[in-house]
Coordinates of C-alpha atoms in Angstrom, one line a residue:
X1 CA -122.6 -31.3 15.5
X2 CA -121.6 -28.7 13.4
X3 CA -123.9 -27.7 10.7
X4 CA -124.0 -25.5 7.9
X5 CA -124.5 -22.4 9.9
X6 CA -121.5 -21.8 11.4
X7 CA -118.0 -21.5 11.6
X8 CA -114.7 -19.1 10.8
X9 CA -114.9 -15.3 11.8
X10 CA -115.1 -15.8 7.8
X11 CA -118.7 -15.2 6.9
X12 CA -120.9 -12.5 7.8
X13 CA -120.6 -8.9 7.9
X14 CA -120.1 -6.5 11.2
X15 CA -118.4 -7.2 14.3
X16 CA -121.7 -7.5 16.7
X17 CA -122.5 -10.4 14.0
X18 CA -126.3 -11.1 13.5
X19 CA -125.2 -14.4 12.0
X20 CA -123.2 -16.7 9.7
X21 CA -123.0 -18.2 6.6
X22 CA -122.4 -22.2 5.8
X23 CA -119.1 -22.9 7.3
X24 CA -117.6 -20.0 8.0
X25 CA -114.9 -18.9 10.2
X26 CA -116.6 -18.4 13.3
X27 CA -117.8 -21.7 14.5
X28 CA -120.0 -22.6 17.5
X29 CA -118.6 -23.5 20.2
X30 CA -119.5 -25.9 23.6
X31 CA -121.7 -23.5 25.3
X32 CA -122.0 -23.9 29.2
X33 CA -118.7 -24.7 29.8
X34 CA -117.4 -21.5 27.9
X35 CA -115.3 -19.3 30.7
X36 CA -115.4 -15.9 29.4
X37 CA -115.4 -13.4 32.8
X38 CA -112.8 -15.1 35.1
X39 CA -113.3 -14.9 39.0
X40 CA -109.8 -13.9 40.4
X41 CA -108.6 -17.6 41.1
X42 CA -107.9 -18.9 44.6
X43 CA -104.7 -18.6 45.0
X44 CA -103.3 -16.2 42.5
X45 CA -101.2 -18.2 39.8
X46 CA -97.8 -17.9 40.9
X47 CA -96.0 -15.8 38.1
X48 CA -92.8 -17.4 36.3
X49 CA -89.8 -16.3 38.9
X50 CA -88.2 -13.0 37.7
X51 CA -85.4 -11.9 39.8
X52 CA -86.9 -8.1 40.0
X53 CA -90.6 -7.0 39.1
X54 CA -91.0 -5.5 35.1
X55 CA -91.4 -1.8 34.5
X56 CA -92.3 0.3 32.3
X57 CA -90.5 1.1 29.3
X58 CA -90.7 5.1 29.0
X59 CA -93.0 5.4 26.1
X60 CA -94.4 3.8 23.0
X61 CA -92.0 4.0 19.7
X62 CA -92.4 5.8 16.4
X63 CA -93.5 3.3 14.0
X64 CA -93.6 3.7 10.1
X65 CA -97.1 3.2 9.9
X66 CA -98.8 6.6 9.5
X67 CA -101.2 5.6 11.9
X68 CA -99.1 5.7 15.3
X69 CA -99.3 3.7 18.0
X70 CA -101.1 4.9 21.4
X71 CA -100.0 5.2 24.5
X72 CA -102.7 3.8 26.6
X73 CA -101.0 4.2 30.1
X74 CA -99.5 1.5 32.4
X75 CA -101.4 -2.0 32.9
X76 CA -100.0 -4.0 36.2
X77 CA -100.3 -7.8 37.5
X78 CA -98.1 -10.3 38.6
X79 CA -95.3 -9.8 36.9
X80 CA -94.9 -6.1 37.8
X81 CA -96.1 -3.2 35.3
X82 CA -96.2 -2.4 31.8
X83 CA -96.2 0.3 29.1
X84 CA -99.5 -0.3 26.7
X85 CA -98.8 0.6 23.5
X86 CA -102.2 0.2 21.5
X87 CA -102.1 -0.3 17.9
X88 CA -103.8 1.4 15.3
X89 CA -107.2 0.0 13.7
X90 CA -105.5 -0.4 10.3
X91 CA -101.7 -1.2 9.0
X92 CA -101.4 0.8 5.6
X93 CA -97.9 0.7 5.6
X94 CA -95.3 -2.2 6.3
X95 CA -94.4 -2.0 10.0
X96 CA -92.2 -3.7 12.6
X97 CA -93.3 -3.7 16.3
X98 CA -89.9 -4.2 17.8
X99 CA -89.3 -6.2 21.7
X100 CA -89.3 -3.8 24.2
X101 CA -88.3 -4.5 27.8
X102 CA -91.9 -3.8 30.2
X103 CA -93.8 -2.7 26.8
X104 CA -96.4 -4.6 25.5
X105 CA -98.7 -4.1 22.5
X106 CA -102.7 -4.1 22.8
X107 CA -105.1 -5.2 19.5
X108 CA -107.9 -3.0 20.6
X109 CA -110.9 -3.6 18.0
X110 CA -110.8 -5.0 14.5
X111 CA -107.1 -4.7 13.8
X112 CA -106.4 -4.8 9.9
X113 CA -103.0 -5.4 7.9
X114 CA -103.4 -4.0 4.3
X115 CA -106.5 -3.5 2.5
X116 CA -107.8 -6.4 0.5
X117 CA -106.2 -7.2 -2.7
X118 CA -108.6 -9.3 -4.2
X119 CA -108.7 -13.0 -5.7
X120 CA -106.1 -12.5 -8.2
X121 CA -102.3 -11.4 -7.5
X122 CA -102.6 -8.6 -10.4
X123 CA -105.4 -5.9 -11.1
X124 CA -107.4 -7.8 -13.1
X125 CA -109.6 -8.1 -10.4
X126 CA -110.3 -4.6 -9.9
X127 CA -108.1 -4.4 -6.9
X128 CA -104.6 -3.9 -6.9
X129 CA -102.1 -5.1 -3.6
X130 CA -101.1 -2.7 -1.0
X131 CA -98.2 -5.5 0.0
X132 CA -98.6 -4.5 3.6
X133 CA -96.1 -6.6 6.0
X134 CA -96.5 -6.9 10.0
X135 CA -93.0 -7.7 11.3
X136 CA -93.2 -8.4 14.6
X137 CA -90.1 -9.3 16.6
X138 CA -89.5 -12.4 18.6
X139 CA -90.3 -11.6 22.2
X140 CA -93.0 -9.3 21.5
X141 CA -96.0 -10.2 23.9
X142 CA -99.8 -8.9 22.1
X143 CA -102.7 -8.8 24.1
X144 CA -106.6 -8.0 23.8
X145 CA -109.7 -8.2 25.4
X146 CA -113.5 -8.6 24.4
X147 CA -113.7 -9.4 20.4
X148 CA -110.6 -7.6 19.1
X149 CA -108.5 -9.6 16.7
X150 CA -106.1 -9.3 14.4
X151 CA -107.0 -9.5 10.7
X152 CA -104.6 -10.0 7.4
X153 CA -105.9 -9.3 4.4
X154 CA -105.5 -10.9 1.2
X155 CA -102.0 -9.1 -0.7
X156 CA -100.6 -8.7 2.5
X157 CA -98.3 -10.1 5.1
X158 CA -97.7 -11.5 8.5
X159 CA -93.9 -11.9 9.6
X160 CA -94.3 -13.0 13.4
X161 CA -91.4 -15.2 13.9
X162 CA -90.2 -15.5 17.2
X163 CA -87.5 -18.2 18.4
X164 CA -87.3 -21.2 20.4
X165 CA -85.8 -19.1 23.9
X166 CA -88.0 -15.6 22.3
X167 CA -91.4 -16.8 21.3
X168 CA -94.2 -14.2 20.1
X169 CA -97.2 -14.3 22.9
X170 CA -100.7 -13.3 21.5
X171 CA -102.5 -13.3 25.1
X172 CA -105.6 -11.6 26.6
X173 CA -106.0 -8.5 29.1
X174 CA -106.9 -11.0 31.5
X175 CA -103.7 -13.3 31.2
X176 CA -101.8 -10.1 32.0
X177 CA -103.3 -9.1 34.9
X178 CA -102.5 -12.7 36.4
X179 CA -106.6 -12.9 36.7
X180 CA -106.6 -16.7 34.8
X181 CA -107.1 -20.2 36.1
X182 CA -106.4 -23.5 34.6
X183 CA -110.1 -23.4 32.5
X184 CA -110.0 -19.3 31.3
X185 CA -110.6 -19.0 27.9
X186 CA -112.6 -16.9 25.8
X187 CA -111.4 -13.6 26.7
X188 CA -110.5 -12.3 23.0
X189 CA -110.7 -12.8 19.6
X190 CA -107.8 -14.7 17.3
X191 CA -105.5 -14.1 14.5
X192 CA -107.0 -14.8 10.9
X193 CA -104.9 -14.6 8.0
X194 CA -106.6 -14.4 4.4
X195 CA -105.3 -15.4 1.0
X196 CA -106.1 -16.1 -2.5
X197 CA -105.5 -20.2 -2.9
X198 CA -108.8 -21.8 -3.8
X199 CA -111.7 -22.8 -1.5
X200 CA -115.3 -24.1 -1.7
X201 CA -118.9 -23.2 -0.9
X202 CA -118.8 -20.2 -2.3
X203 CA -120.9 -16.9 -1.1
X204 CA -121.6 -16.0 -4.7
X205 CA -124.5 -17.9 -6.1
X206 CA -123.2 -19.9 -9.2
X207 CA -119.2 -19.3 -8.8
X208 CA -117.5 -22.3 -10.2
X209 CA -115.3 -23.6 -6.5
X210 CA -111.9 -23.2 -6.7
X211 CA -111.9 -20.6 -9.2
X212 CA -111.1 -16.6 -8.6
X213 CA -115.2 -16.2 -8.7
X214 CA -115.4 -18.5 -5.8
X215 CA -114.7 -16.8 -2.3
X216 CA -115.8 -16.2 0.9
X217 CA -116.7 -13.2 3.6
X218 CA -114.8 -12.8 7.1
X219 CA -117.1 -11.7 9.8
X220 CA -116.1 -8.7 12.0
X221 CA -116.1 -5.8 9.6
X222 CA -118.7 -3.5 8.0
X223 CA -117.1 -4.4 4.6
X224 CA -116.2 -8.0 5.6
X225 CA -112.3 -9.0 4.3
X226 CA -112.9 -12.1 2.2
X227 CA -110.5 -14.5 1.2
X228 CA -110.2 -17.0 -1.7
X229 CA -109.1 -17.1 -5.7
X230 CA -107.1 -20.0 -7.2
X231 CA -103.0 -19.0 -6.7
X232 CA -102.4 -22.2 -4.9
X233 CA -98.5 -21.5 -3.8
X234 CA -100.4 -17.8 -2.6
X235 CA -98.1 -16.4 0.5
X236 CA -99.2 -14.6 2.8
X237 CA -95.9 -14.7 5.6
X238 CA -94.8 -16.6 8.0
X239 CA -95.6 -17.7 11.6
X240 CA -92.9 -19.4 14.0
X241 CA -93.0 -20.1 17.5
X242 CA -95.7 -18.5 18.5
X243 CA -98.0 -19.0 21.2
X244 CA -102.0 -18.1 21.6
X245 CA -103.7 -17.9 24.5
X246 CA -107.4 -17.8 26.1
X247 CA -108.7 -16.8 22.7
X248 CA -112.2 -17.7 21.0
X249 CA -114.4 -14.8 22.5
X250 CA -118.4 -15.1 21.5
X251 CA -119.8 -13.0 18.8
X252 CA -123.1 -13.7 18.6
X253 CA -125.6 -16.4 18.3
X254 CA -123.2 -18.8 20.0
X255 CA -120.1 -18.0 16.8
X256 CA -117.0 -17.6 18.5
X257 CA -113.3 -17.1 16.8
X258 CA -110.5 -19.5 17.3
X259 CA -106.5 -19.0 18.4
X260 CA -105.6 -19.3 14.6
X261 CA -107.8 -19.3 11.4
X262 CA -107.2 -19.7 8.0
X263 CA -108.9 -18.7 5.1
X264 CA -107.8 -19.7 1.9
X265 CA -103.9 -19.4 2.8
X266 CA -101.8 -21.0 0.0
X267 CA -99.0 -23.3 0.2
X268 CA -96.4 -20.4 0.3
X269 CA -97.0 -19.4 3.5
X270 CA -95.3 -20.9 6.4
X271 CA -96.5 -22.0 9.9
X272 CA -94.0 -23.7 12.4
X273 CA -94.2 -24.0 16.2
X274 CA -97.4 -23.0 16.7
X275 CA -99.2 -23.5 20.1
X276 CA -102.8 -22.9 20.9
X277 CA -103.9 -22.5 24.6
X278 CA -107.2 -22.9 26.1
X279 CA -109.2 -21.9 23.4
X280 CA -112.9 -21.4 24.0
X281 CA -113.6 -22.7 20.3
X282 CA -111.2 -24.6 17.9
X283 CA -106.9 -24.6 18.2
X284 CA -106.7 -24.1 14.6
X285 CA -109.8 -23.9 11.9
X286 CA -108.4 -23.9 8.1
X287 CA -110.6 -23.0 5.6
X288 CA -109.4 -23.6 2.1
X289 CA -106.2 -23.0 0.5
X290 CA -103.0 -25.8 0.9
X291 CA -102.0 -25.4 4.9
X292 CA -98.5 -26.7 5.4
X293 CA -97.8 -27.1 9.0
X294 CA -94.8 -28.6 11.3
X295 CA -94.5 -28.6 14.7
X296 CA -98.5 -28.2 16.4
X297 CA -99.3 -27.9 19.8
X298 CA -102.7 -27.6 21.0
X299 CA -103.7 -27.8 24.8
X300 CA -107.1 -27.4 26.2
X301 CA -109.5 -26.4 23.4
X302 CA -113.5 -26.7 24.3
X303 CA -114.3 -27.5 21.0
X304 CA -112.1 -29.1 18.2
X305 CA -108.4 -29.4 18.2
X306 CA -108.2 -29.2 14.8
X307 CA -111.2 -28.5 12.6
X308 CA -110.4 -28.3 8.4
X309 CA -113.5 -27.4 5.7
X310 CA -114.7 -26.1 2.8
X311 CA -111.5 -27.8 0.1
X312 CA -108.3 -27.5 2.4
X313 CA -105.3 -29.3 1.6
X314 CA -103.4 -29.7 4.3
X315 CA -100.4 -31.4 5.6
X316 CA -99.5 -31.7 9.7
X317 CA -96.4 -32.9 10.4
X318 CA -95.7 -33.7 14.7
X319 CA -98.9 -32.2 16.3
X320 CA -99.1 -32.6 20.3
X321 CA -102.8 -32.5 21.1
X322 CA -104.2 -32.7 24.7
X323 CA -107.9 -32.3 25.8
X324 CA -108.8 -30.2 29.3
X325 CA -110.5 -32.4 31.8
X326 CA -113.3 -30.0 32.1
X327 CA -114.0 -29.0 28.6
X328 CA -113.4 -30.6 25.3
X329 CA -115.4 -31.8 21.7
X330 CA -113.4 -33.8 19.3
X331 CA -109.7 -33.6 18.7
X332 CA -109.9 -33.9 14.7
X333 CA -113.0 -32.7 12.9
X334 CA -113.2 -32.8 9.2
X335 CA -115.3 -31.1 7.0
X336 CA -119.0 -30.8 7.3
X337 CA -121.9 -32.9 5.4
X338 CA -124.0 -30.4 3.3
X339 CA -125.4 -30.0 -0.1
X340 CA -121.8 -29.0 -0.9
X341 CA -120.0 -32.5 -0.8
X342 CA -119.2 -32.8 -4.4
X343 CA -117.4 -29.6 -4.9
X344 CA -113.8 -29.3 -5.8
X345 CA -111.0 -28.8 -4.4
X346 CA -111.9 -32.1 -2.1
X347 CA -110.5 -31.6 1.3
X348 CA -107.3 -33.7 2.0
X349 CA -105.4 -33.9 5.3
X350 CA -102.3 -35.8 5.7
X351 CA -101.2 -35.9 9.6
X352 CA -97.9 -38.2 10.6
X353 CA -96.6 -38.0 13.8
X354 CA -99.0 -37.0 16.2
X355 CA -99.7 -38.0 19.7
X356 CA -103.5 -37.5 20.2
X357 CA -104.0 -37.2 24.1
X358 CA -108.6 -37.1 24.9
X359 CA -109.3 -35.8 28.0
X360 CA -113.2 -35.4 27.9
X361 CA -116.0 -36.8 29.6
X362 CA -118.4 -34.9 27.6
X363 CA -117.1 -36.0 23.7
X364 CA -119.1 -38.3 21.6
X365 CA -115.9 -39.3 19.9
X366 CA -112.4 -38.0 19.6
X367 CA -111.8 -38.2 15.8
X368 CA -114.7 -37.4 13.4
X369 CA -114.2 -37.3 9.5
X370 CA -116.8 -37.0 7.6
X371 CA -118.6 -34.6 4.6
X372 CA -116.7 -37.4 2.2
X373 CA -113.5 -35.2 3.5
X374 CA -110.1 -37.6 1.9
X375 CA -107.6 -37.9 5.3
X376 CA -104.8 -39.7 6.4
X377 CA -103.2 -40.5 9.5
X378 CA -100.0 -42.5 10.5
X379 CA -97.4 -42.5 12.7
X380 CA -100.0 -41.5 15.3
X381 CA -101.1 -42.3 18.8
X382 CA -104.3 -42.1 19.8
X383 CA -104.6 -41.9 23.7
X384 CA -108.2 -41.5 26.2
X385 CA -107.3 -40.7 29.3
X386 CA -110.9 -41.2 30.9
X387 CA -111.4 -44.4 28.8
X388 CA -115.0 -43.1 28.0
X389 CA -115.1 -41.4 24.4
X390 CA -114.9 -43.5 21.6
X391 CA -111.9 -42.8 19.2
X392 CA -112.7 -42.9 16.1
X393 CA -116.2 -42.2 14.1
X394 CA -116.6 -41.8 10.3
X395 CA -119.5 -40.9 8.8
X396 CA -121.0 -41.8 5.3
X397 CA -120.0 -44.6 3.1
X398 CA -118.6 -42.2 0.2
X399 CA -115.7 -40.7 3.1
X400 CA -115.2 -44.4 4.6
X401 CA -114.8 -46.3 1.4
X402 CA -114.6 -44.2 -1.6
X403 CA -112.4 -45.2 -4.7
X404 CA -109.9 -42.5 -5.7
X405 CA -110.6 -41.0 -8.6
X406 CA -109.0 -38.4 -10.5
X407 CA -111.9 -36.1 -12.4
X408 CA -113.9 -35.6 -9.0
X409 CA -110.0 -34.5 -6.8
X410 CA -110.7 -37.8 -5.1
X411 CA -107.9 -39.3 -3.2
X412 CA -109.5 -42.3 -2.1
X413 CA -110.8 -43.9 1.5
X414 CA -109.9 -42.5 4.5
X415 CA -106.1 -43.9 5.3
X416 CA -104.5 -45.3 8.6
X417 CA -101.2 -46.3 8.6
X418 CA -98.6 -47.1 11.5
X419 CA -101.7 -45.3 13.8
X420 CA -102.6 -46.7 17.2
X421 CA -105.4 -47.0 19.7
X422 CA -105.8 -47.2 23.4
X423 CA -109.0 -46.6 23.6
X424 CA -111.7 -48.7 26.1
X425 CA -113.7 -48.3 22.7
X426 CA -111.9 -47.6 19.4
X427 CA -114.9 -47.1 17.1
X428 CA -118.9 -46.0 17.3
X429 CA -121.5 -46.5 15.1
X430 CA -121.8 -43.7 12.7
X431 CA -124.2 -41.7 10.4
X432 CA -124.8 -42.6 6.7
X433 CA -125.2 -46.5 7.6
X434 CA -121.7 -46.2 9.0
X435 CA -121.4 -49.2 11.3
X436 CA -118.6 -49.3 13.9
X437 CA -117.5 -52.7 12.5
X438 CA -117.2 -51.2 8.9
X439 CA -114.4 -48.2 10.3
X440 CA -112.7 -51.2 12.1
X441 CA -112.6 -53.0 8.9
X442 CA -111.1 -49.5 6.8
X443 CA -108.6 -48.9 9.7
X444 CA -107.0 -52.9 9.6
X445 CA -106.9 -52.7 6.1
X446 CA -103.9 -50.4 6.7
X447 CA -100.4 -51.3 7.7
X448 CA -99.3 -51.3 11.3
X449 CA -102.1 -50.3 12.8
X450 CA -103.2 -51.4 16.3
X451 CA -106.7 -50.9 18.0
X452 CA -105.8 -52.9 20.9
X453 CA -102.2 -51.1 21.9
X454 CA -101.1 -49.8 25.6
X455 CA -99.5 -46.9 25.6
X456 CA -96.1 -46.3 27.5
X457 CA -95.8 -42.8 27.6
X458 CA -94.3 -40.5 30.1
X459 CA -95.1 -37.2 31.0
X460 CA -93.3 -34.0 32.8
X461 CA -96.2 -33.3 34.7
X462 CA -100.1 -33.6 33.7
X463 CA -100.8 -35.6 30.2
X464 CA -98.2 -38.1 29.3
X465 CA -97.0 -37.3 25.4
X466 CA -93.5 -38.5 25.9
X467 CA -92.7 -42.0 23.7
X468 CA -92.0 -44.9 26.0
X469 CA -90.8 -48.3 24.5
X470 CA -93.8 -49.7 23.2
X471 CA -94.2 -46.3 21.1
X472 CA -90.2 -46.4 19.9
X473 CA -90.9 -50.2 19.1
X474 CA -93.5 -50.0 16.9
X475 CA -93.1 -49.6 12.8
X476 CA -93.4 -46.7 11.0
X477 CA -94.6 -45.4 7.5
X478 CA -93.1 -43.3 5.2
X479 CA -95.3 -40.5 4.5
X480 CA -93.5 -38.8 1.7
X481 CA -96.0 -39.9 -1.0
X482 CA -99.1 -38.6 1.1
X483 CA -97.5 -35.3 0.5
X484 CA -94.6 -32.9 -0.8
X485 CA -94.5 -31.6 2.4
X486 CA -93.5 -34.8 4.3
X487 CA -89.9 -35.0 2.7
X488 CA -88.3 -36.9 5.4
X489 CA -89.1 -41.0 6.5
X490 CA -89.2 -40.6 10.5
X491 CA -88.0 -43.7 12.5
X492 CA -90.6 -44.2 14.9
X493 CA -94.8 -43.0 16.2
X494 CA -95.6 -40.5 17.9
X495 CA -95.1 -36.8 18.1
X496 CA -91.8 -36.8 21.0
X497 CA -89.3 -40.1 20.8
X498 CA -87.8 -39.1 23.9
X499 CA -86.4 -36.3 26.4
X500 CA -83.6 -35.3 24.3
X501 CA -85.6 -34.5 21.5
X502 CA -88.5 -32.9 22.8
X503 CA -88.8 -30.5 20.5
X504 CA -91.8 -28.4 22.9
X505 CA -89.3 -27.7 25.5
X506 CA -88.0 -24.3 25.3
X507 CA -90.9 -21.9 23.4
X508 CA -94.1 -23.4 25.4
X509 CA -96.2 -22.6 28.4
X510 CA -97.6 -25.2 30.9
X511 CA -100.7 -25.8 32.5
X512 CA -101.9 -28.6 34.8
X513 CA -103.2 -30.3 31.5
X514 CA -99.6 -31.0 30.5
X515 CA -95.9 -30.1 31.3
X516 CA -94.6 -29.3 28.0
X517 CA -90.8 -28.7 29.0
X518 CA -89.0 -27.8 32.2
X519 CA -87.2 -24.9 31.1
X520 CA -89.6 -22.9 28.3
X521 CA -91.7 -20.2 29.3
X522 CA -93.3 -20.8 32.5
X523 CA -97.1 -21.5 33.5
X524 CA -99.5 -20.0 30.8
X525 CA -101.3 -18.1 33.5
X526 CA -98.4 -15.6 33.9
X527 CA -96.3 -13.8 31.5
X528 CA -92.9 -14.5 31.1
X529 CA -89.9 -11.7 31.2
X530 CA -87.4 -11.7 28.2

């Protein structure tokens, strides 16, 4: 269980981390079942077929940082050798790291973009914007070992959009070297992106939440980026088709980063196609701030799939996520319970179209809302493979059964619409007097639902997340009132309807958890060759 001592790489100060504050962006992951130093597997992954070995581009290019990249020799492994172009510890100056044939581009360290801006878009806050902007070109492969990451601060941008045939890679040393196996994880940090929309639980004793006073610290610096302020359509860029793999590395004290974090990112900024890869902690962790996101993929994660705190609106439309058989907490956590619960913004998530796929033998439930987080799921599918973890757990009367109610940002009880369950037990007894019988009752008392539904999905190989006829079948809910975001009615569950419009085909990886397409990039253990 999380409590409040852990969480984002947003808290502390100082990379070798001595410890966090209440939910912060580093959060704690499984433990034992952590693979961080990766015996060379038996046999080698065989590498995506190429039809001659890569090598190395010539040198690294003039960029318009002032800082210039480093050319940090050759780096070899299955898919032949490459140029290492290491970047510089800070972006002060808006910078495109262009594709390359047999180059790629190492995060070495803390790796910042911009200084921080502050709370407020203007001065008033003592800090003005450097408007710093990473471009970084579709078909650009990043890697990193050790706790390196790559930080964007607040008044700054990220532009990594890659394309459906072209996606961006953010990978580890490790992956590169073609020393990985189908549980490696943990071999570097993650990319966190800061911004100025509000958030709660804030580090300064007696800020109001959700105002420009209230903000919070990212760990891994020694003066920690923070993020936070109340600019709620805040941008800070745009991430598309993109891929991050083997990512979560251990800070201290058990606090370990995951793929993608968020802290206090606002509603202007855009996420689509986004896959996470055997993350050691969580796929995604927002903090804060009003999260759009279409088009989610997360395969393998030990700890959450999707973990959201401290006031995040968010809205998920189609999310693919698929447990590891070895390795694996809860697909969907939300919030935390702490002295904190009454603060505003109120956390609201709004999910439709997801095909939830558990895999683990050691979770004590696959969906657990609670710290009276407001959430929403329809459209969904809810699917245990082992037919051992409970689905769904909900803890505390105020989250299960709460009337909405304007003055406290309070949506209402948790909502289930259109959401199914094959599950050998659908719901546990839960904390705060929360009996199993009581989350049956709140889930029935939507529309559509079904706790006693068998799945027909197919798969391409590993997890099945493909709709078969009893998914295409089955009613569906329009979601456009749960959310702005959601502006179109879909026509049936699930995250995939069929074959023809699988939309994970062509900017994936696969593993032996799941086949995601037949013709994208390969297995996630090599690298592809663009």
């Amino acid at each position: 269980m999380k409590t409040f001592h852990r969480s984002l790489i947003i808290g502390c100060s100082a990379l070798a981390l001595a410890g966090c504050g209440a939910d912060e962006v580093v959060t704690p992951g499984t433990g034992g079942n952590i693979i961080i130093n990766n015996p060379t597997p038996s046999p080698t992954p065989t590498p995506t077929p190429t039809s001659t070995l890569v090598t190395p581009a010539a040198g690294c290019p003039t960029i318009a940082n002032p800082a210039q990249l480093v050319d940090a020799g050759t780096i070899s492994g299955p898919t032949g050798e490459w140029r290492v172009c290491r970047l510089p510890t800070s972006f002060t100056a808006s910078t495109t790291l262009t594709q390359i044939a047999g180059l790629l581009y190492q995060i070495d360290g803390q790796v910042n973009v911009g200084a921080d801006g502050g709370p407020a878009p203007d001065a008033s806050d003592g800090a003005s914007d450097t408007n710093v902007v990473l471009t970084i070109q579709p078909g650009v492969i990043l890697f990193a070992s050790g706790s390196s990451f790559l930080n964007i601060n607040r008044g700054n941008d990220i532009q990594a959009n890659g394309t459906s045939t072209r996606p961006i890679i953010f990978t580890s040393r490790d992956n590169v070297q073609g020393l990985n196996n189908s549980n490696s994880s943990g071999q570097w940090g993650g990319v966190i992106i800061n911004g100025r929309a509000p958030v709660t639980d804030c580090s300064a004793a007696g800020a109001t939440p959700g105002t420009v006073a209230c903000e919070r610290l990212v760990e891994g610096a020694t003066t920690p980026p923070r993020y936070g302020g109340a600019t709620t359509n805040d941008n800070s860029g745009s991430m598309k088709f993109v891929q991050l793999r083997y990512s979560g590395f251990i800070l201290s004290n058990g606090d370990e980063l995951q793929s993608l974090t968020t802290g206090g990112v606002g509603s202007g900024t855009t996420f689509e196609n986004i896959m996470s890869y055997n993350s050691s902690d969580d796929g995604v962790e927002f903090f804060g701030g009003v999260v759009n996101l279409r088009r989610y993929i997360v395969v393998g994660s030990e700890d959450d799939s999707l973990d959201t705190d401290t006031g995040v609106k968010a809205s998920i439309d189609q999310m693919i996520a698929v447990q590891r058989a070895t390795a694996g907490d809860t697909i969907i956590e939300a919030d935390s319970s702490n002295t904190l619960e009454e603060d505003t913004p109120r956390q609201n998530t709004r999910i439709t179209n997801a095909t939830f796929i558990g895999n683990s033998a050691t979770g004590d439930q696959l969906i657990r809302i609670r710290g009276k987080a407001d959430f929403a799921i329809v459209n969904s599918i809810l699917f245990d493979q082992k037919a051992s973890t409970p689905c769904l757990r909900i803890d505390g009367t105020d989250t299960l059964d709460r009337a909405a109610n304007a003055g406290l940002d309070e949506a209402g009880p948790v909502r289930f619409e259109s959401f199914v369950l094959d599950c050998a037990t659908d719901f546990r007894n839960s904390s705060g007097g929360v009996t199993a019988a009581a989350i049956e009752a709140r889930y029935n008392a939507g529309s559509n639902n079904n706790a006693a539904f068998t799945n027909t999905l197919s798969a391409l190989g590993g997890a099945p997340f493909i709709n078969g006829t009893n998914e295409n079948g089955r009613a569906v809910f329009n979601p456009t009132a749960l959310s702005t975001y959601f502006t179109v009615a879909p026509t049936f569950i699930g995250a995939v309807q069929n074959t023809a419009g699988n939309w994970a085909e062509s900017w994936t990886c696969n593993s032996p958890t799941i086949t995601l397409g037949t013709a994208n990039t390969g297995d996630c253990a090599s690298l592809p060759v663009f």
